[in-house]
Structure formats: C-alpha cells, structure tokens
CSV table of C-alpha atoms in Angstrom, one decimal:
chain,number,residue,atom,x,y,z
N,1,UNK,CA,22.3,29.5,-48.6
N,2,UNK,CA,25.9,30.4,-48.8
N,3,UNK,CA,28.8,28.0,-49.4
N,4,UNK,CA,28.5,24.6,-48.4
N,5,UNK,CA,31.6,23.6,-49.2
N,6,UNK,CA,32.4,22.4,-45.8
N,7,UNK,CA,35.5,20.4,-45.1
N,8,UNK,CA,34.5,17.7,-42.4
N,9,UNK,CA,36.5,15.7,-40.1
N,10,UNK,CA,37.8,12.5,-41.2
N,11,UNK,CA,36.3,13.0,-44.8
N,12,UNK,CA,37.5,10.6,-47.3
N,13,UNK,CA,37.4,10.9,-51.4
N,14,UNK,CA,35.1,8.3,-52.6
N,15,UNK,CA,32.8,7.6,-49.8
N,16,UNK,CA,30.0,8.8,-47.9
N,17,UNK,CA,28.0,8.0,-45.3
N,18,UNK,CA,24.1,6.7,-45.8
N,19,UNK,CA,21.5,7.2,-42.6
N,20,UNK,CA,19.2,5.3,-42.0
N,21,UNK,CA,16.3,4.6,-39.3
N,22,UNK,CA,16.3,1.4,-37.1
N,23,UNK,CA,12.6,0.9,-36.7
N,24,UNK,CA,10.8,-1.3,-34.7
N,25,UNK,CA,12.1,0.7,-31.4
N,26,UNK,CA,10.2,4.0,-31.5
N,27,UNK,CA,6.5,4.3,-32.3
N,28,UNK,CA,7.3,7.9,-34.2
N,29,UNK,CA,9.3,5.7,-36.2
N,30,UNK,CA,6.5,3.0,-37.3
N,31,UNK,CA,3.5,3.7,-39.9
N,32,UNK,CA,0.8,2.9,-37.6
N,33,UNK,CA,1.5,5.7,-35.0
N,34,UNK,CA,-0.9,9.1,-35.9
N,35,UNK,CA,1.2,12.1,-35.3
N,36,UNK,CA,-1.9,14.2,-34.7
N,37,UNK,CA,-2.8,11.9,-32.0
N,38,UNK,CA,1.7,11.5,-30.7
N,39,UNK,CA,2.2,12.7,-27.0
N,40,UNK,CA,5.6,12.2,-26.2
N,41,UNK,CA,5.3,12.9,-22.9
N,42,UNK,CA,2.4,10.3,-22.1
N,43,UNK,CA,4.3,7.6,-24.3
N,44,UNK,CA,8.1,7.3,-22.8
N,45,UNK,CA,9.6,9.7,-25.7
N,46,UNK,CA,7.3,7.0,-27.8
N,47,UNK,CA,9.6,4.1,-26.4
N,48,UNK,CA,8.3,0.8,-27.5
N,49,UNK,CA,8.3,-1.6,-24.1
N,50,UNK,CA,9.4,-4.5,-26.1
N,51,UNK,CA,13.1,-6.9,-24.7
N,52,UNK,CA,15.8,-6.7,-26.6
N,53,UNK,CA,18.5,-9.9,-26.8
N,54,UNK,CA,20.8,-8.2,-24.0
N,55,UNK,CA,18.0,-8.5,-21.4
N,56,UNK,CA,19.6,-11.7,-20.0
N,57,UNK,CA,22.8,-9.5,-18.5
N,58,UNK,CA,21.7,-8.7,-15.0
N,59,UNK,CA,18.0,-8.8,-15.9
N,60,UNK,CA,17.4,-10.0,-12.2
N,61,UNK,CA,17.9,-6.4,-11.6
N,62,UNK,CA,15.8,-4.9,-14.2
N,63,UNK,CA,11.7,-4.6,-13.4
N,64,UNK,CA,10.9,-4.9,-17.2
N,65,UNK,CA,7.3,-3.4,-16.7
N,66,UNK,CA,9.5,0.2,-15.5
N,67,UNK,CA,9.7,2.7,-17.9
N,68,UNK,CA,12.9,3.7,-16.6
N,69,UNK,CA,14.4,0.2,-16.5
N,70,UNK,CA,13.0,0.0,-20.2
N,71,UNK,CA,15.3,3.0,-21.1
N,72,UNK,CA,18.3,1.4,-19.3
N,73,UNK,CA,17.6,-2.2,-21.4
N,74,UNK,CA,17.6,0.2,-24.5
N,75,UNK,CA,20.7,1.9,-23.7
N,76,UNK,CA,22.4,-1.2,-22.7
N,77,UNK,CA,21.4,-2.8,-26.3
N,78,UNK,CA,22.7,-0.2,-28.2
N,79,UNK,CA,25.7,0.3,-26.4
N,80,UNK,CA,25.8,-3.1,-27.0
N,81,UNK,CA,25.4,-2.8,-31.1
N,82,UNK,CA,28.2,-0.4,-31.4
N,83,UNK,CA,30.7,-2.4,-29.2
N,84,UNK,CA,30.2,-5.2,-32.0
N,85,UNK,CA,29.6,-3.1,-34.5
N,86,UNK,CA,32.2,-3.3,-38.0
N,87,UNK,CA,34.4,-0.6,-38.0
N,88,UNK,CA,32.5,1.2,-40.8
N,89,UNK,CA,28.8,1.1,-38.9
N,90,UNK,CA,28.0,3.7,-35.5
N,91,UNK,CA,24.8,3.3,-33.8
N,92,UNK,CA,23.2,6.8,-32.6
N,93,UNK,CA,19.9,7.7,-30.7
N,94,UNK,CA,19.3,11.3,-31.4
N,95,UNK,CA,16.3,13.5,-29.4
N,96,UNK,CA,14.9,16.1,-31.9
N,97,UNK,CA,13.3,19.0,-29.8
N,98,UNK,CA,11.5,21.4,-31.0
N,99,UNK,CA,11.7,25.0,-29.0
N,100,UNK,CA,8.5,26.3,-27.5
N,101,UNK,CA,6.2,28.5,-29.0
N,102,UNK,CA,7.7,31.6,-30.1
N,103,UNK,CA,6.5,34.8,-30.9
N,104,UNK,CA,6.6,34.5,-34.4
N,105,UNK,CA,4.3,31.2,-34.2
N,106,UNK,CA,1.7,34.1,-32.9
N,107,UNK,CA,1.9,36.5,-35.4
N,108,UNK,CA,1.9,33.9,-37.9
N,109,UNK,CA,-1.2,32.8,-36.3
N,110,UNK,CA,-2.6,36.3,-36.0
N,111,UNK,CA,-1.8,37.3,-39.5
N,112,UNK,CA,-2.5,34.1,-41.7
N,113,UNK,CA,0.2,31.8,-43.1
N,114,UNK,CA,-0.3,33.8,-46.7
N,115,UNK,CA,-0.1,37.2,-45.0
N,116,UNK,CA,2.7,36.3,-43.1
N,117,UNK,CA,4.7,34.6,-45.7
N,118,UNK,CA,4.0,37.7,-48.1
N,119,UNK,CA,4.4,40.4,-45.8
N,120,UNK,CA,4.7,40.5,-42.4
N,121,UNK,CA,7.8,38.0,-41.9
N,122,UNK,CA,10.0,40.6,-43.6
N,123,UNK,CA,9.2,42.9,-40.9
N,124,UNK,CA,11.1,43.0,-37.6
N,125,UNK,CA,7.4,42.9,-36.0
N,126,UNK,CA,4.4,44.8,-35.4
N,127,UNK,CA,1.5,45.4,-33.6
N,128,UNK,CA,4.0,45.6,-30.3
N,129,UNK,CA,5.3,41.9,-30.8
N,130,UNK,CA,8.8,41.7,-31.9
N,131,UNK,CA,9.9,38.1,-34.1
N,132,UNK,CA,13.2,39.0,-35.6
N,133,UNK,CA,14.8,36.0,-33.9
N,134,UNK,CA,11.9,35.6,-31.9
N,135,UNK,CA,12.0,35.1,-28.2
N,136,UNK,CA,9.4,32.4,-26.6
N,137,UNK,CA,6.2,33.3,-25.5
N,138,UNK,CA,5.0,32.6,-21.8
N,139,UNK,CA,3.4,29.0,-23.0
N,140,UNK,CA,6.6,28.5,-25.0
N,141,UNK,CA,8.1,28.7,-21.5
N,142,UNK,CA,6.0,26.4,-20.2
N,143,UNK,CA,5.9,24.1,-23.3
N,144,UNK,CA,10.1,23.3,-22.1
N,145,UNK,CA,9.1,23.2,-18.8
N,146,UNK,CA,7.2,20.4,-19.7
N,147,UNK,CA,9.9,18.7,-21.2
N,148,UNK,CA,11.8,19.4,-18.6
N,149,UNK,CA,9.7,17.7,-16.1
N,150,UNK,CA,9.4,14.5,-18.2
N,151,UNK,CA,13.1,14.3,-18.2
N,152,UNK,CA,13.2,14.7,-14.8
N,153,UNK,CA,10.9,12.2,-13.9
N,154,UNK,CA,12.8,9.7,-16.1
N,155,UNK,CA,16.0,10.5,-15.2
N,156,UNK,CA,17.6,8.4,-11.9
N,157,UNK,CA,20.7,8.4,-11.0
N,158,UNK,CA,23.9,8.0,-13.1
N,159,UNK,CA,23.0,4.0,-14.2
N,160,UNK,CA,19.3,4.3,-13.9
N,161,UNK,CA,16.6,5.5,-15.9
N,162,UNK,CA,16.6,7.0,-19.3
N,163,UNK,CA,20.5,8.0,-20.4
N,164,UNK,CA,20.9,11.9,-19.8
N,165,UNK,CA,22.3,12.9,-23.7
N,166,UNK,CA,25.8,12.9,-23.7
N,167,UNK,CA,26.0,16.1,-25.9
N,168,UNK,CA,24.2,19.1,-26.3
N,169,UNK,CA,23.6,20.8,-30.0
N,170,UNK,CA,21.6,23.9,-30.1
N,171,UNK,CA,20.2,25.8,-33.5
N,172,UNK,CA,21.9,29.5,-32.8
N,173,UNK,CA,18.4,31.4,-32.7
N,174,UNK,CA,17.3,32.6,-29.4
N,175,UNK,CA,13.9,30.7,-29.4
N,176,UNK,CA,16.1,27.2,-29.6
N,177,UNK,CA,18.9,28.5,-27.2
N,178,UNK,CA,15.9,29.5,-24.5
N,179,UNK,CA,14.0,26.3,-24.9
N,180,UNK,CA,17.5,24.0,-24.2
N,181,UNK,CA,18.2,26.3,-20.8
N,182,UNK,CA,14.9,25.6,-19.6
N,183,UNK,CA,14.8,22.0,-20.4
N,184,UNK,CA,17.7,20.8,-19.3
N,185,UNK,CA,20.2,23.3,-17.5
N,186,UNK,CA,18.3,22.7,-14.2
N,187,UNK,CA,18.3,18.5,-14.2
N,188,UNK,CA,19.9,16.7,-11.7
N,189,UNK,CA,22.8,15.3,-14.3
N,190,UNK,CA,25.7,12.7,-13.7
N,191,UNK,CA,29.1,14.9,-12.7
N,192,UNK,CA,30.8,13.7,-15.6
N,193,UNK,CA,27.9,14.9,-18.4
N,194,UNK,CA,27.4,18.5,-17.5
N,195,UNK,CA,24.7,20.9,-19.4
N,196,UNK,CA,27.2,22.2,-21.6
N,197,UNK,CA,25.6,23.1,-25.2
N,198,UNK,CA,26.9,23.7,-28.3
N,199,UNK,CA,25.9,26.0,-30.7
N,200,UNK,CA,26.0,24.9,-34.6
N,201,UNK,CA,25.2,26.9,-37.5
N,202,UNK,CA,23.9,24.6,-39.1
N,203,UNK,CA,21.3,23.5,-36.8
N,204,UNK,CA,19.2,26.3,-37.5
N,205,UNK,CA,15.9,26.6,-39.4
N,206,UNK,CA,15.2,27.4,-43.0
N,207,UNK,CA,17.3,30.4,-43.9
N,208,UNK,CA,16.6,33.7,-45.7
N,209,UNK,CA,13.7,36.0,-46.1
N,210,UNK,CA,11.8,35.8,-42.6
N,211,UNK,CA,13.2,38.1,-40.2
N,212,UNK,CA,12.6,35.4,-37.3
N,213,UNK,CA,15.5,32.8,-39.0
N,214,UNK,CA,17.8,35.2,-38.9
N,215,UNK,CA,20.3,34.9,-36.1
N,216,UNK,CA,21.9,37.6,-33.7
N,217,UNK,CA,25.3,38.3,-33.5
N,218,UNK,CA,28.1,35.6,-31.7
N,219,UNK,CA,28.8,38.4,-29.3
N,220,UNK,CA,25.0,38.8,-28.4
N,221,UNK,CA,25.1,35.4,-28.1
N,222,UNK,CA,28.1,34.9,-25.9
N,223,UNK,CA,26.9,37.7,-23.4
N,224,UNK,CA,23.6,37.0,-23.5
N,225,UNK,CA,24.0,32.9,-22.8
N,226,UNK,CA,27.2,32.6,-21.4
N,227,UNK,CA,26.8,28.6,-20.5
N,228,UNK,CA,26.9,28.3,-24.4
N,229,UNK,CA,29.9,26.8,-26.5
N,230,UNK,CA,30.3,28.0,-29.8
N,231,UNK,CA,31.5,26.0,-32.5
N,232,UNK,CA,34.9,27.4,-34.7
N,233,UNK,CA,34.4,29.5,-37.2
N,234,UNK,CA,31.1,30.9,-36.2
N,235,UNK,CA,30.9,34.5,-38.0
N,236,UNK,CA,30.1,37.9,-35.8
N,237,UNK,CA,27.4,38.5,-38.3
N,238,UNK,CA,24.8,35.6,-39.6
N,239,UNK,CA,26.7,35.1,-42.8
N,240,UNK,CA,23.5,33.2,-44.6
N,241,UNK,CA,20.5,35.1,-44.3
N,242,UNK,CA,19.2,36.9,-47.0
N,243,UNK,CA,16.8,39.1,-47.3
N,244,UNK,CA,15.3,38.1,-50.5
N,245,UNK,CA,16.4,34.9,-50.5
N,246,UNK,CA,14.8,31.8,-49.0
N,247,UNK,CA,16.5,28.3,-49.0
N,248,UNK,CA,14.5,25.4,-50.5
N,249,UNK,CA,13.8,22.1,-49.0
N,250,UNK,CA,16.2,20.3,-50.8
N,251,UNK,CA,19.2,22.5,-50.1
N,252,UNK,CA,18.0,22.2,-46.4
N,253,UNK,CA,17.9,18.4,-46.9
N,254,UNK,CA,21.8,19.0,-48.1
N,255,UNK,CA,22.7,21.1,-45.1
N,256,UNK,CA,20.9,18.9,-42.4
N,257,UNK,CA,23.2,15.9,-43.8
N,258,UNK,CA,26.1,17.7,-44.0
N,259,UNK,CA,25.4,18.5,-39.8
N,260,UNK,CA,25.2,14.6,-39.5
N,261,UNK,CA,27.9,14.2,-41.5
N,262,UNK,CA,30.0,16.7,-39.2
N,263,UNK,CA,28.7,14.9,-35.8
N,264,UNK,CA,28.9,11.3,-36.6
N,265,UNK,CA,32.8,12.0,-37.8
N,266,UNK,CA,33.7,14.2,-34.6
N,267,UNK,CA,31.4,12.9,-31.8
N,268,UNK,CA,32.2,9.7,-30.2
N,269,UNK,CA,28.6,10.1,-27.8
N,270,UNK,CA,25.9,7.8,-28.3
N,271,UNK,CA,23.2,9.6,-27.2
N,272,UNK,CA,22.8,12.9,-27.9
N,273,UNK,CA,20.3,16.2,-28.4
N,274,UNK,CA,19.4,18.6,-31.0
N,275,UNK,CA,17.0,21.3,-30.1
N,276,UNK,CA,16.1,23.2,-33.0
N,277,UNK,CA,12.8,23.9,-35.9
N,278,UNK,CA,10.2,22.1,-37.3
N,279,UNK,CA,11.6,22.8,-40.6
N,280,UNK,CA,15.0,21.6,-39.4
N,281,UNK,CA,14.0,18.5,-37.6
N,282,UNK,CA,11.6,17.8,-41.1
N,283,UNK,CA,14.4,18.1,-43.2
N,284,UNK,CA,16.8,15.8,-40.5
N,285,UNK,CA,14.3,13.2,-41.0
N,286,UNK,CA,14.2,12.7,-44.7
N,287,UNK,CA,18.2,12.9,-44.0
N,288,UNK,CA,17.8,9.4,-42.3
N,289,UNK,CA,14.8,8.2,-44.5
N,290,UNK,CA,12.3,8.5,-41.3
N,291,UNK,CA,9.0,8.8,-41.8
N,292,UNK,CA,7.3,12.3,-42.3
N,293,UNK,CA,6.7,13.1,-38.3
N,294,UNK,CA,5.0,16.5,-37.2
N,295,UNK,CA,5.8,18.1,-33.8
N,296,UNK,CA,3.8,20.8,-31.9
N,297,UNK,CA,6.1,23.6,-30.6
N,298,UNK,CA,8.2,22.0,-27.2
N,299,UNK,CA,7.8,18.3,-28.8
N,300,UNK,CA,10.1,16.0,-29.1
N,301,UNK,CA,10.8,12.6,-30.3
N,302,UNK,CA,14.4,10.3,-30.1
N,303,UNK,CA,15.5,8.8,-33.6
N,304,UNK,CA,17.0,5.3,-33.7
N,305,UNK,CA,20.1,6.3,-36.6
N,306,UNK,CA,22.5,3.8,-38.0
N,307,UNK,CA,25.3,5.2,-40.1
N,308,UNK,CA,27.3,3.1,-42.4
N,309,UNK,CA,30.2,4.5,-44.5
N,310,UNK,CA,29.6,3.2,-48.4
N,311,UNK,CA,32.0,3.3,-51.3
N,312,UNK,CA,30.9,6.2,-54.2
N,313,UNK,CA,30.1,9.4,-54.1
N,314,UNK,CA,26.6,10.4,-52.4
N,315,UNK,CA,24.1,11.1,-55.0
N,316,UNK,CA,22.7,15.1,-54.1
N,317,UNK,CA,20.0,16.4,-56.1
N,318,UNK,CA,20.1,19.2,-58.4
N,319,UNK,CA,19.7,22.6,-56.7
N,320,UNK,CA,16.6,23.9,-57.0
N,321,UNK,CA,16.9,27.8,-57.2
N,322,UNK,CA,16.0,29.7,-53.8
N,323,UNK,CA,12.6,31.3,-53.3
N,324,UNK,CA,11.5,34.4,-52.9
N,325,UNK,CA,8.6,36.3,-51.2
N,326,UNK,CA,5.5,35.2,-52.7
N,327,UNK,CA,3.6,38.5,-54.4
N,328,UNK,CA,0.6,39.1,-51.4
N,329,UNK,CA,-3.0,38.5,-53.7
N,330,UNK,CA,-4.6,40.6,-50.7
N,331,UNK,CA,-4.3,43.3,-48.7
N,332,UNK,CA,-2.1,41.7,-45.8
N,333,UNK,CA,-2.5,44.7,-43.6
N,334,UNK,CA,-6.6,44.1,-43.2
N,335,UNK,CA,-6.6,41.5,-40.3
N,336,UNK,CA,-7.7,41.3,-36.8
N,337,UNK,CA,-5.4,42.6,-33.7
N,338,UNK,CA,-4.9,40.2,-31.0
C-alpha cells in the first residue's frame, strides 16, 4: 500500500499502544446480538439501558427509562473513567458509519461479486453508471438521511441527550465525504462543536485495483467540499492506489491501527466519528479485538475503546503479499442490464 512508515505524535521507542473493547455497554459489542437482525436506529446506536456507578450525581434529574438521559448517564460515566484514569489509559467512544449505498454497491450487485472483482471494478463504469470514486445513489441519500434523523431526535441541547461527537474524521472518497454532509452538517449542534470534518488518508477503504477506492484529487476535494479540513501532508494525487495492486486484510489491519495510533496521540476528544467502508470499519474492529460486526450501507454502530500504552514493541504480522485481480473463469460481459 505505499510506505507506512509514519512518524506519529508523541511516539515513543519501546512502547505501543494495545486497543481493546469495553463490553458490556453496547449490544454490537456482545456475542448474543445477531447482526443480520442489528438496527441501529430502532436500538439507541445498540445502547444497553443498564446504570452505571455515577448515576447517584444529580440522578434526581435524570428519567433513567429516557433514551436520551441514558446517553447523558453514559457520557457522564466515561467522562468520569478518563478523569480517574492512570496517566497511561484514555477512554474513547467511537461511531463507525458506514456511507450510503453507492453506485459501485449497484454494479456490484448488477454484475456479480466474481464478475465484478475480475473485471468490471477496473473499469471507470459502464452501462451509463460511473464508480470510479463512486458517488451515492438516491437511497444512499436517503440511507444518511436516516442517520441523520436519528441523531436528531437524540440530540437535545448542549447537556442533554446523546453527546454530539466532538470530532469529525472522514475516509477521502466522495461516497464517505457525501454521506458525513448529509448526516450531520444540518444538526442543530452546541456553538462550541461545529460540523467541521477532517479528511484522513487513512480512513479510507481497501486500496488498489478497484477503480471505486481510488480517491480524487485534494484540489477536487477542496473545491468540491469546501466545509472539509484536510489533514497535512495529503498528496494532490492519491499516492496509494494501484492499479494492479490490491492491499490485503492484514496490511489493512496495520493501517487502521496506525489511524488509532495517530488519533488517540493527537486528539484529546472523547467522543468522536469516523465515517468510512465496510472493509475499513471490519478491519478497525479486529484493531480493537471487537467482535466480527456487519453493517448495511448508512449503518452505524459506536465502539466502547480503551487504550493503554504497554512496554515492547507491538507484535505485527508478517506481510502477506498484495493481491491481484482474480483471472475471470467466465465471460464477465454476459449479464443482465439493470
């Protein structure tokens, strides 16, 4: 995937951070939930209504049957863990979105995952759909819309409700930088936490091959989505696609921890947002040993993290050697049209 050499902030020889999941707070986070059967927004962002040992502080206050109120008892708690927290532990509570369907997902689904993978996702389209950095479709739209309208409905007021994130990171593909505009840029959110997201490279989905993970240029970027920040060093050109090239999982698994790495050493906020892939989000979650946790296109689901700086060297696995487009064993061109 390129170098990944990348000097972090506050990096220090001979230790490394370890991720982990706090369970017992989420129900994506818990063995007995059924992704297949997961709707964040019927289920609080999968909230567990459960009290937590900082209820007694102004609980007279608090209607604890509220799915708002059960939010601000969470947010209180962990605000609560970091305050007391040793110096080498940081509580976070990350919301992994996925963006809306894009037009890639249909031509995938037109074409057949082996057709696709073989053939047409080294194509800038076809058939008069474009997916080189693929835009959303109309229900993609609709699919951040509907996240939108959850957050909305939970949100209340600068001390009420379910904490707005405190940053915004953003995978630089347009399909990502679309769904985080409709989801949140319109939300009534405190003064002092504007919309304001970030673009990070490494945010995005798995790299090389598939003409719909390749990213545009920073200056169609920029002009294009001018609310955007974006982070130092980001190159004109996408400087880790490759054609013939595809990253593997485990190299993903590297890069996704090397992201935390970056934002648990630079970013002081406790809650925060990452709308990005499923591959992405799949690979952040073996990152932070969660369980294996599907999401449709528009889902999302908040991670409980705890990061603890640990003596040694972290243990990476051997690289496994990138892949390459899989030789089609039919004709991929026979399929039906829309």
């Amino acid at each position: 995937m390129g170098d990944t050499s990348l000097v972090l902030p506050e990096a220090k020889s001979g230790t490394h951070v370890e991720y982990s999941t706090v369970k017992g707070y989420f129900l994506q986070s818990e063995d007995s939930t059924d992704p297949s059967k997961f709707d964040f927004k019927k289920s609080n962002f999968g909230l567990i209504d459960r009290t937590y040992e900082t209820d007694d502080i102004s609980s007279k206050d608090l209607d604890l049957s509220s799915a708002k109120d059960q939010w601000q008892r969470f947010a209180r708690y962990v605000r609560h863990l970091n305050e007391h927290a040793p110096d080498d532990v940081k509580f976070k509570v990350i919301f992994m979105g996925r963006h809306g369907q894009g037009w890639h997902n249909v031509a995938e689904s037109k074409y057949g995952t082996e057709a696709w993978d073989c053939h047409w996702s080294l194509l800038e389209g076809a058939d008069g759909i474009t997916w080189a950095d693929a835009n959303l479709t109309d229900l993609g739209e609709q699919q951040a819309q509907d996240a939108h309208q959850l957050w909305d409905s939970l949100l209340a007021g600068e001390e009420n409700g379910i904490p707005p994130p405190e940053t915004y990171y953003v995978s630089p593909l347009v399909r990502a930088i679309q769904t985080v505009a409709i989801t949140f840029e319109k939300l009534d959110l405190p003064y002092q936490l504007p919309f304001k997201p970030i673009v990070k490279e490494l945010l995005r989905e798995a790299i090389g091959v598939h003409t719909c993970d390749r990213r545009s240029s920073a200056t169609f970027i920029r002009d294009s989505y001018p609310f955007l920040t974006i982070e130092g060093g980001f190159a004109e050109t996408d400087p880790l696609w490759k054609a013939d090239l595809r990253e593997p999982d485990s190299t993903r698994k590297v890069r996704m921890t090397m992201l935390l790495d970056d934002i648990f050493a630079s970013d002081e906020n406790t809650f925060i947002s990452f709308t990005s892939h499923s591959g992405a989000i799949g690979s952040l979650l073996q990152a932070v040993n969660h369980r294996s946790f599907g999401l449709e296109t528009g889902g999302v689901i908040p991670v409980f993290l705890k990061a603890q700086t640990v003596k040694g060297d972290r243990n990476t696995p051997d690289p496994e050697p990138s892949g390459t487009p899989p030789n089609c064993t039919a004709n991929p061109t026979s399929t039906p049209s829309l």
